[in-house]
Amino acid sequence: MQLRMKQSNRILSTYTADVSGVCSALYEMGGMTVMHDASGCNSTYNTHDEPRWYNMPSMVYISGLTETEAILGDDEKLARDLVDGINGLHPRFCAVAGTPIPTMMGIDLSGIARLVERRTGTPCFGFKTTGMQSYVVGASMALEAVARRFCPETPKKVRSGKPSVNLLGVTPLDFSVTGTVEALRSLLTENGYPVCSCWAMGSSWEELMQAGNADVNLVVSSAGLTLAKFFREKYGTPYVVGIPMGEALTGEYLAEIDNAAETGENRYPVKGGKIPTNGKAALIIGEAVWAASMRRAYELSTGKPAKILCPLELDGETLAPEDLRITGEREIGAEMAKSDLVIADPIYEYVLPKGISFVRFPHEGYSGRIWRKEIPVFVGKDWDTWWETTNF
Amino acid sequence: MIKMAIYGKGGIGKSTTAANLSMAFAKMGLKVMQIGCDPKADSTINLHGGRPLTTVLDLVRQKGKAVTLEEMVTVGDGGVFCVEAGGPTPGMGCAGRGIIAALEMLEEKNAFAVYQPDVVLYDVLGDVVCGGFAMPIREGYAEKVFLITSGENMAIHAAANIAMAVENFADRGYASLGGIILNHRNVPRELEKVQELAEDVHTGIVGELPLSSLVQQADEMQQTVLQAFPDSEMAKEYEKLARQVLKACGKENL
């Protein structure tokens, strides 16, 4: 008998979980981040989800939740451990993030965070992660929570020259550690756009706290959108969604930064490209802002349309109604079969129907470190260089 | 908006009092939402002429995240918005987790923003038996907790336990005690014993309900007292209690 199960995966993997998204977003901020889970579950994060683990210190821990604590609801043990950790390590803040077991137990991590904050005086966050959502959800809530708690009021400066920017939604899970973040900073500064801060790779705490001074926010992954909306609410800063992939798109992208600064309106240079209406076209699978940027760069390079399949929860305000939000292996396979080219993480190649072309683009938040060496620098003309190697 | 939770020993009259309070608030011109947090799902049944509601968890079971707010919230007597959290199949699953899932679903669908109730009343199963049943008193849910008790020792004991849980959670920014509602059963030294309880848990008696056969008669008719016997003395008692509860919440002018 052949089993035909819907929404189940035989070969495809799952995306990195929300709890790792929290840890990844907070990694460089000087806080103490604790995953509330059984001992051993931390290795999922430090072995598979965090490429900075071995060369950049950070206070990321696991609480070591036991069966007895789960049954008895011994919140006090967690609270005591957090207080001890804070008193010993003196972090800038403390964050505790939930996983499947605390979720099923109904632990109130926000309440525990408030209790620990009262006992220590150190700002504490309790994140309602479940381990059953993807990293974009966790990273998004962590970035926004830190900004909401700490970013000060800043007097608005009068701009002189090109608009200054923040990069929002930057974690290794979307950008890896292969040079793209540095290339993006260089691309902007070389074109005259000062980078105030990067949330959250490569920026000091002091730089992050100056985010209110930027003229425009650049949402470079869907994990950065909630933060951009918060900055819009707090500072009135407009945002631009997308990644400048390829020289042609970079030109449009930089013009939209100028536009956003001039008009105060949010801009979407990677939205509204050609959508295939009939016949076979390319299918781009992955995180929404990356995929929309890839579609626009692909269109500018080849003149052809593409459809996006986003298996993650957040859409970064970039997807078209015709784009797909599905997760099951069978359903994804069926969509691949309707395409002539698939651009996706190499894991998807294992379920690719015969006769369809495939462009490998490893995604750290999906296949981890397996194909990290293949991840190209994917901004500016480096994207063009990479695209040429695909021979499309 | 004022959000309150009613706790007390099983069988003490929480749902009957909650439904009558909801009707009394509605008669005052307030928009009311009553949320039953008990797997038995019978908190609002007398606001619907005895017809059971489809619970939030039943809807989630059938439709998953596609469930709509209109399916979860029904309008009962007096225009009271009624919700029943529901629960797992008896003897299976996790009822506490069920309460959490149901309340989170209401939050996800922006129930309060859409219906804009003036009063939200959580009617919660017997005792704070696990984290799930403490959910209605967490941050963002109820602000005040009212304990219903008679002078019976078991009821007083249960009320004391709940008061202790509320006190334990004070550091977490949870709801605070609004006071005790004394539902008379006419046992010896009833008022004295409940006054002692109030002193022990550092609160007061916000109101008293006399023992009345009209409550059982209305229940037989599958209605609230305010619906079945609107001009009765007992109906007036519930109306008085409603005013006292609002006063205890600091919202007498709501």
XYZ file of C-alpha atoms in Angstrom:
646
model
C 0.000 0.000 0.000
C 1.289 3.425 -0.855
C 0.940 5.978 1.902
C -0.176 9.369 0.649
C -0.020 11.797 3.512
C -0.689 15.486 3.154
C 1.415 18.155 4.869
C 4.090 15.658 5.811
C 7.721 15.451 4.765
C 9.572 12.342 3.693
C 12.756 14.044 2.519
C 12.381 17.773 3.059
C 13.649 19.269 6.301
C 12.127 21.823 8.646
C 13.293 25.412 8.913
C 15.219 26.499 12.014
C 12.844 26.932 14.943
C 11.650 30.206 16.490
C 13.672 29.690 19.670
C 16.911 29.637 17.631
C 15.669 32.754 15.856
C 15.534 34.544 19.226
C 19.046 33.370 20.157
C 20.426 34.313 16.748
C 18.924 37.817 16.788
C 20.218 38.550 20.306
C 23.593 36.828 19.952
C 25.773 39.934 19.656
C 23.875 42.243 22.026
C 25.515 41.360 25.331
C 22.433 39.807 26.885
C 21.984 36.392 28.471
C 19.610 34.237 26.433
C 18.181 31.072 27.940
C 16.246 28.430 26.046
C 13.830 26.823 28.480
C 14.214 23.196 27.486
C 15.781 19.892 28.466
C 19.569 19.746 28.597
C 20.966 18.622 25.260
C 18.491 20.545 23.158
C 20.994 23.417 23.114
C 23.127 21.446 20.676
C 20.505 21.965 17.978
C 21.237 25.661 18.256
C 24.977 25.699 18.751
C 25.748 22.856 16.359
C 23.325 23.526 13.542
C 21.846 27.017 13.792
C 24.653 29.249 15.017
C 27.791 29.609 12.865
C 29.243 32.217 15.272
C 29.299 29.739 18.161
C 32.976 28.761 17.914
C 34.569 32.134 17.265
C 32.415 34.718 19.008
C 31.485 34.384 22.680
C 27.886 34.933 23.735
C 25.822 34.077 26.803
C 23.372 31.571 25.334
C 22.242 28.782 27.656
C 19.716 26.035 28.170
C 17.728 25.831 31.399
C 17.968 22.043 31.696
C 14.257 21.516 32.261
C 13.568 18.149 33.932
C 10.504 15.908 33.931
C 9.899 16.604 37.642
C 10.004 20.366 37.102
C 7.599 19.982 34.218
C 5.142 17.882 36.227
C 5.328 20.018 39.347
C 5.376 23.311 37.477
C 8.463 24.342 39.391
C 8.804 27.823 37.908
C 10.797 28.884 40.940
C 13.738 26.694 39.876
C 13.926 28.516 36.528
C 13.526 31.896 38.238
C 16.326 31.090 40.719
C 18.646 29.898 37.951
C 18.005 33.046 35.939
C 18.675 35.237 38.978
C 21.914 33.304 39.691
C 22.987 33.624 36.061
C 22.324 37.353 36.033
C 24.130 37.908 39.325
C 27.163 35.965 38.089
C 27.392 37.207 34.521
C 25.969 40.747 34.705
C 24.392 40.662 31.243
C 22.872 43.773 29.671
C 19.514 42.008 29.722
C 18.112 38.523 30.156
C 15.872 36.730 27.673
C 14.158 33.413 28.218
C 12.540 31.659 25.280
C 10.029 28.816 25.247
C 10.182 25.456 23.465
C 7.590 22.688 22.942
C 7.583 21.311 26.518
C 7.023 24.666 28.277
C 4.404 25.441 25.655
C 2.457 22.313 26.487
C 2.885 22.984 30.218
C 1.530 26.487 29.748
C 4.483 28.225 31.395
C 4.104 31.988 31.467
C 7.603 33.138 30.565
C 6.599 36.818 30.451
C 5.395 36.540 34.051
C 8.609 34.785 35.128
C 10.655 37.448 33.313
C 8.876 40.190 35.267
C 9.515 38.331 38.518
C 13.243 37.932 37.727
C 13.486 41.570 36.710
C 12.017 42.645 40.051
C 14.510 40.478 41.903
C 17.593 41.570 39.961
C 16.845 44.970 38.466
C 18.088 43.644 35.112
C 15.694 44.053 32.172
C 14.173 40.675 31.303
C 12.184 39.368 28.366
C 10.023 36.249 28.229
C 9.504 35.146 24.627
C 6.475 33.079 23.739
C 8.333 30.865 21.309
C 7.019 27.329 20.932
C 9.696 25.515 18.944
C 6.970 24.829 16.404
C 7.248 28.046 14.411
C 10.180 29.080 12.240
C 13.160 31.285 13.051
C 11.676 34.337 11.310
C 8.971 34.532 13.996
C 11.473 34.287 16.870
C 14.011 36.691 15.369
C 11.250 39.158 14.563
C 9.858 39.245 18.110
C 13.325 39.457 19.695
C 14.538 42.367 17.552
C 11.356 44.348 18.120
C 11.310 43.668 21.876
C 14.878 44.923 22.363
C 14.245 48.083 20.359
C 10.964 48.777 22.154
C 12.622 48.383 25.532
C 15.931 50.145 25.002
C 16.026 52.499 22.014
C 15.957 56.070 23.340
C 14.189 59.107 22.007
C 16.554 60.773 19.573
C 16.308 64.336 18.305
C 15.847 64.262 14.542
C 18.900 65.494 12.678
C 18.723 67.543 9.524
C 20.042 65.364 6.743
C 22.966 66.448 4.645
C 23.961 64.313 1.691
C 22.667 60.798 1.056
C 20.218 59.268 3.552
C 21.665 57.185 6.364
C 20.232 53.696 6.882
C 19.804 50.825 9.330
C 19.861 47.211 8.183
C 17.004 45.318 9.812
C 16.541 41.559 10.052
C 20.146 40.458 9.627
C 21.028 37.086 11.156
C 23.298 34.285 9.942
C 20.166 32.208 9.403
C 19.384 34.318 6.337
C 22.780 35.820 5.513
C 25.219 33.167 6.770
C 28.781 34.250 7.547
C 30.125 34.168 4.024
C 30.620 37.878 3.426
C 27.211 39.105 2.285
C 26.574 41.318 5.330
C 29.966 42.997 4.925
C 29.392 43.370 1.167
C 26.000 44.971 1.793
C 27.527 47.499 4.185
C 30.280 48.283 1.654
C 27.813 48.628 -1.206
C 25.805 51.190 0.760
C 28.719 53.188 2.116
C 30.532 53.230 -1.220
C 27.408 54.739 -2.754
C 27.289 57.395 -0.052
C 24.645 55.893 2.261
C 26.031 55.798 5.819
C 25.043 52.666 7.764
C 24.020 53.650 11.311
C 23.355 50.167 12.616
C 22.780 46.576 11.615
C 20.151 44.566 13.547
C 21.845 42.452 14.504
C 25.254 41.466 13.127
C 28.422 43.496 13.413
C 27.018 46.485 15.303
C 27.943 47.540 18.810
C 25.196 48.179 21.358
C 25.882 51.907 21.110
C 25.362 51.770 17.339
C 22.103 49.874 17.766
C 20.875 52.513 20.201
C 21.498 55.196 17.547
C 19.060 53.551 15.125
C 16.625 56.429 15.574
C 19.088 58.714 13.770
C 18.816 56.868 10.465
C 16.811 58.415 7.640
C 15.615 55.130 6.160
C 15.400 51.545 7.404
C 16.261 48.693 5.072
C 14.234 45.550 5.743
C 16.482 42.841 4.334
C 14.546 39.862 5.678
C 10.999 39.269 6.877
C 12.389 39.063 10.436
C 13.140 42.796 10.238
C 9.675 44.035 9.282
C 8.110 44.230 12.766
C 11.162 46.186 13.915
C 10.815 48.535 10.935
C 7.167 49.134 11.807
C 8.165 49.896 15.386
C 10.825 52.395 14.254
C 8.251 53.937 11.929
C 5.898 54.352 14.920
C 8.604 55.651 17.271
C 10.789 57.756 15.006
C 8.668 58.136 11.867
C 11.414 56.460 9.819
C 10.224 55.076 6.455
C 11.456 51.685 5.321
C 12.516 50.007 2.100
C 11.996 46.255 1.760
C 14.426 44.128 -0.229
C 18.014 43.080 -0.840
C 19.929 44.777 -3.665
C 20.827 41.703 -5.735
C 22.680 42.456 -8.961
C 23.760 45.805 -10.380
C 20.474 46.523 -12.137
C 18.358 46.007 -9.013
C 20.903 47.889 -6.909
C 20.331 50.982 -9.036
C 16.570 50.792 -8.480
C 17.070 49.989 -4.824
C 19.292 52.981 -4.081
C 16.861 55.262 -5.921
C 14.059 53.962 -3.706
C 16.114 54.745 -0.579
C 16.331 58.345 -1.858
C 12.594 58.295 -2.589
C 11.725 56.999 0.867
C 13.886 59.674 2.503
C 12.316 62.413 0.373
C 8.677 61.370 0.652
C 8.640 59.602 4.026
C 6.822 56.690 2.353
C 7.769 53.022 2.574
C 9.106 51.625 -0.702
C 9.153 48.133 -2.180
C 11.703 47.916 -4.985
C 11.458 44.123 -5.099
C 7.697 43.958 -5.239
C 5.423 43.976 -8.242
C 7.659 42.243 -10.729
C 6.335 39.992 -13.453
C 4.160 37.162 -12.182
C 3.760 34.162 -14.477
C 0.150 33.863 -15.597
C 0.348 30.762 -17.759
C 2.902 28.328 -19.037
C 5.997 27.194 -17.202
C 8.125 29.669 -15.305
C 10.739 29.762 -12.572
C 9.843 28.916 -8.980
C 11.858 30.520 -6.173
C 11.555 28.785 -2.789
C 12.599 30.420 0.470
C 12.332 33.341 2.867
C 10.033 36.023 1.484
C 12.304 39.091 1.195
C 15.193 37.038 -0.190
C 12.848 35.335 -2.663
C 11.217 38.584 -3.822
C 14.649 40.158 -4.315
C 15.789 37.082 -6.221
C 12.695 37.280 -8.426
C 13.323 40.924 -9.289
C 17.018 40.314 -9.972
C 16.139 37.260 -12.101
C 13.601 39.265 -14.059
C 16.041 42.124 -14.647
C 18.688 39.635 -15.743
C 16.594 37.341 -17.971
C 13.382 39.254 -18.709
C 11.430 36.247 -17.437
C 8.822 36.081 -14.666
C 8.986 33.869 -11.584
C 6.666 32.675 -8.845
C 7.598 32.484 -5.161
C 6.908 29.625 -2.796
C 7.416 30.799 0.788
C 7.156 28.048 3.408
C 7.759 30.507 6.290
C 5.159 32.413 8.297
C 6.098 36.035 7.508
C 5.774 37.574 4.063
C 7.761 40.792 4.478
C 4.987 42.625 2.596
C 6.616 41.508 -0.636
C 4.563 38.569 -1.877
C 1.915 38.784 -4.576
C -1.472 37.071 -4.250
C -0.365 34.556 -6.886
C 2.632 33.494 -4.796
C 2.384 30.334 -2.746
C 2.368 29.787 1.015
C 2.560 26.002 1.349
C 4.709 23.590 3.336
C 3.928 19.928 2.559
C 6.445 17.948 0.517
C 3.848 16.575 -1.853
C 2.319 19.989 -2.434
C 5.734 21.571 -2.981
C 6.672 18.781 -5.397
C 3.482 19.443 -7.364
C 4.349 23.138 -7.684
C 7.900 22.291 -8.763
C 6.452 20.074 -11.481
C 4.630 23.095 -12.931
C 7.925 25.030 -13.238
C 10.797 24.980 -15.692
C 13.411 26.156 -13.195
C 13.606 25.990 -9.409
C 15.897 28.262 -7.372
C 16.129 26.944 -3.821
C 18.202 25.367 -1.092
C 19.847 22.125 -2.297
C 17.626 19.990 -0.036
C 14.743 20.751 -2.390
C 16.716 19.174 -5.239
C 16.055 15.791 -3.633
C 12.337 16.097 -4.330
C 12.719 17.772 -7.734
C 10.618 16.093 -10.439
C 12.596 14.898 -13.466
C 13.297 17.266 -16.342
C 13.240 20.496 -14.341
C 16.323 22.675 -13.980
C 17.592 23.545 -10.521
C 19.764 26.378 -9.195
C 21.296 25.631 -5.817
C 21.210 28.440 -3.274
C 21.964 27.088 0.213
C 20.035 28.698 3.060
C 21.657 28.508 6.510
C 18.221 28.601 8.197
C 17.225 25.457 6.292
C 20.196 23.215 5.550
C 22.517 24.673 8.188
C 26.220 24.377 7.540
C 26.065 21.483 5.051
C 26.518 23.608 1.936
C 27.727 26.842 3.551
C 30.788 26.960 1.274
C 28.435 27.207 -1.700
C 26.565 30.258 -0.366
C 27.602 33.137 -2.623
C 27.885 36.794 -1.706
C 24.500 37.853 -3.012
C 24.407 41.638 -3.143
C 25.412 44.124 -5.846
C 27.496 42.856 -8.714
C 28.545 39.788 -6.730
C 25.034 38.487 -7.390
C 25.635 38.961 -11.144
C 28.905 37.060 -10.884
C 27.148 34.198 -9.118
C 24.226 34.220 -11.528
C 26.619 33.874 -14.483
C 27.938 30.635 -12.954
C 24.441 29.136 -13.126
C 24.417 29.496 -16.948
C 20.807 30.705 -17.084
C -12.923 47.890 29.460
C -12.827 46.006 32.749
C -11.763 42.373 32.746
C -12.541 40.139 35.701
C -12.305 36.457 36.537
C -14.574 34.490 38.849
C -13.058 31.530 40.670
C -14.437 29.242 43.366
C -15.076 25.650 44.383
C -16.965 23.446 41.916
C -20.729 23.656 42.450
C -20.577 26.862 44.462
C -22.521 28.801 41.847
C -19.859 30.455 39.712
C -21.591 30.026 36.376
C -25.011 30.919 37.756
C -23.599 34.057 39.355
C -21.500 34.898 36.295
C -24.469 34.611 33.927
C -26.686 36.695 36.217
C -23.936 39.285 36.616
C -23.546 39.427 32.839
C -27.270 40.030 32.466
C -27.169 42.691 35.191
C -24.270 44.485 33.473
C -26.151 44.258 30.172
C -29.247 45.801 31.820
C -27.017 48.679 32.915
C -26.351 49.296 29.233
C -22.896 47.740 29.176
C -21.517 45.516 26.435
C -20.556 42.229 28.095
C -18.503 39.228 27.026
C -18.639 36.106 29.196
C -15.950 33.507 28.573
C -16.461 30.072 30.084
C -13.126 28.453 30.947
C -14.267 24.960 31.829
C -14.164 21.848 29.631
C -17.817 21.212 30.571
C -18.640 24.307 28.507
C -21.802 25.191 30.435
C -20.937 28.650 31.749
C -23.196 30.530 29.332
C -25.804 27.815 28.760
C -28.560 29.694 30.624
C -27.924 32.730 28.438
C -28.904 30.526 25.487
C -32.067 28.882 26.762
C -30.132 25.741 27.655
C -28.698 25.195 24.194
C -25.018 24.201 24.385
C -22.550 26.299 22.383
C -19.966 24.993 19.974
C -16.752 25.583 21.886
C -13.608 27.316 20.645
C -11.642 24.071 20.909
C -14.308 22.124 18.996
C -14.068 24.712 16.246
C -10.273 24.576 16.287
C -10.504 20.783 16.078
C -12.724 21.041 13.009
C -11.236 24.026 11.217
C -7.788 24.712 12.657
C -6.581 28.278 12.302
C -9.281 29.000 9.731
C -11.869 29.352 12.497
C -13.505 32.777 12.518
C -14.418 35.048 15.395
C -18.081 34.953 14.391
C -18.068 31.192 14.869
C -16.477 31.428 18.321
C -18.634 34.235 19.710
C -22.420 33.945 19.906
C -24.913 36.480 21.183
C -27.024 35.338 24.119
C -29.825 36.871 26.200
C -29.393 40.559 26.873
C -26.981 40.786 23.946
C -24.220 39.181 26.030
C -21.351 37.920 23.850
C -20.834 34.298 24.884
C -17.728 32.179 24.422
C -17.002 28.688 25.712
C -13.338 27.617 25.660
C -14.241 23.926 25.809
C -11.719 21.164 26.325
C -10.481 17.738 25.347
C -12.466 14.517 25.320
C -13.084 13.664 28.998
C -10.319 11.475 30.347
C -7.882 12.481 27.613
C -5.642 15.326 26.571
C -4.806 18.350 28.684
C -7.636 20.629 29.818
C -5.323 23.364 31.112
C -3.456 23.563 27.832
C -6.857 23.688 26.165
C -7.821 26.846 28.066
C -4.550 28.462 26.973
C -5.088 27.494 23.339
C -8.667 28.797 23.373
C -7.785 32.147 24.975
C -4.828 32.579 22.618
C -7.105 31.921 19.674
C -9.498 34.650 20.844
C -6.526 36.992 21.210
C -5.159 36.060 17.778
C -8.533 36.908 16.237
C -8.650 40.257 18.103
C -11.914 39.415 19.893
C -11.820 42.416 22.230
C -10.899 44.888 19.496
C -13.721 43.636 17.290
C -16.516 43.337 19.894
C -15.245 46.117 22.188
C -16.946 44.840 25.349
C -17.120 47.128 28.399
C -16.942 44.130 30.702
C -15.185 40.812 30.133
C -16.013 38.082 32.593
C -13.969 34.870 32.750
C -15.788 32.051 34.524
C -13.066 29.593 35.506
C -13.228 25.946 36.556
C -13.119 25.131 40.285
C -9.571 25.840 41.302
C -6.172 26.903 39.962
C -5.182 23.305 39.287
C -2.442 23.987 36.733
C -0.925 26.755 34.644
C -3.785 26.633 32.170
C -6.395 27.558 34.752
C -4.252 30.485 35.896
C -4.275 31.792 32.308
C -7.297 34.078 32.838
C -5.422 35.992 35.548
C -2.217 36.472 33.557
C -1.127 39.811 32.194
C -3.442 41.019 29.453
C -6.385 38.893 30.612
C -8.373 39.592 33.830
C -7.341 42.487 36.048
C -9.436 41.538 39.070
C -10.233 38.145 40.568
C -13.448 37.566 42.503
C -13.807 34.497 44.696
C -17.207 32.983 45.236
C -17.701 31.041 48.434
C -20.331 30.036 50.955
C -19.611 29.421 54.625
C -19.030 25.718 53.946
C -15.535 24.676 54.940
C -14.605 23.098 51.588
C -15.676 26.187 49.696
C -13.687 28.423 52.042
C -10.665 26.160 51.681
C -10.847 26.320 47.872
C -11.228 30.107 47.943
C -8.204 30.405 50.237
C -6.129 28.297 47.821
C -7.061 30.491 44.895
C -6.292 33.630 46.905
C -2.876 32.138 47.710
C -2.221 31.505 44.003
C -3.144 35.109 43.197
C -0.795 36.340 45.923
C 2.015 34.053 44.690
C 1.711 35.552 41.235
C 1.821 39.173 42.434
C 5.485 39.574 41.405
C 4.595 38.585 37.867
C 2.166 41.451 37.383
C -0.918 39.222 37.383
C -4.478 40.146 38.381
C -5.159 41.204 41.943
C -7.977 40.117 44.231
C -11.135 42.159 43.774
C -12.856 40.569 46.724
C -15.155 37.787 47.875
C -18.724 37.175 46.814
C -20.581 35.378 49.606
C -23.139 33.001 48.141
C -25.176 32.085 51.196
C -25.989 28.462 51.943
C -27.208 29.380 55.407
C -24.660 27.267 57.268
C -23.858 28.179 60.902
C -21.582 31.208 61.453
C -21.539 31.755 57.683
C -20.814 35.486 57.562
C -18.302 35.260 60.410
C -16.330 32.469 58.691
C -16.218 34.250 55.350
C -15.180 37.494 57.065
C -12.293 35.563 58.641
C -11.306 34.296 55.203
C -11.422 37.827 53.813
C -9.127 39.054 56.568
C -6.736 36.121 56.064
C -6.363 36.829 52.349
C -6.287 40.602 52.800
C -9.457 41.407 50.914
C -13.090 42.235 51.634
C -16.565 40.855 50.962
C -17.813 42.819 47.960
C -21.328 41.469 48.051
C -23.670 38.793 49.346
C -26.261 36.678 47.600
C -29.034 35.243 49.764
C -30.155 31.638 49.379
C -33.203 31.731 47.109
C -35.281 28.998 45.508
C -35.719 31.281 42.491
C -32.157 30.473 41.452
C -33.002 26.768 41.088
C -36.348 27.576 39.464
C -34.670 29.788 36.867
C -32.096 27.057 36.277
C -34.948 24.593 35.641
C -36.272 27.059 33.067
C -32.724 27.220 31.634
C -32.588 30.966 32.112
C -30.908 33.456 34.370
C -32.879 34.854 37.296
C -32.808 38.260 35.644
C -34.450 36.793 32.555
C -36.928 34.465 34.283
C -37.901 36.650 37.270
C -36.799 40.165 36.343
C -38.852 41.877 39.044
C -37.943 39.517 41.873
C -35.956 40.423 44.971
C -33.253 37.980 43.843
C -32.892 39.778 40.517
C -32.389 42.982 42.493
C -29.719 41.227 44.562
C -27.781 40.352 41.403
C -28.131 43.908 40.139
C -26.840 45.203 43.454
C -23.929 42.761 43.282
C -23.113 43.948 39.751
C -22.821 47.534 41.028
C -20.667 46.395 43.962
C -18.361 44.414 41.668
C -17.882 47.411 39.385
C -17.141 49.549 42.444
C -14.535 47.012 43.606
C -12.935 47.326 40.185
C -12.911 51.106 40.572
C -15.314 51.417 37.635
C -18.606 52.337 39.267
C -19.145 54.994 36.623
C -18.537 52.660 33.711
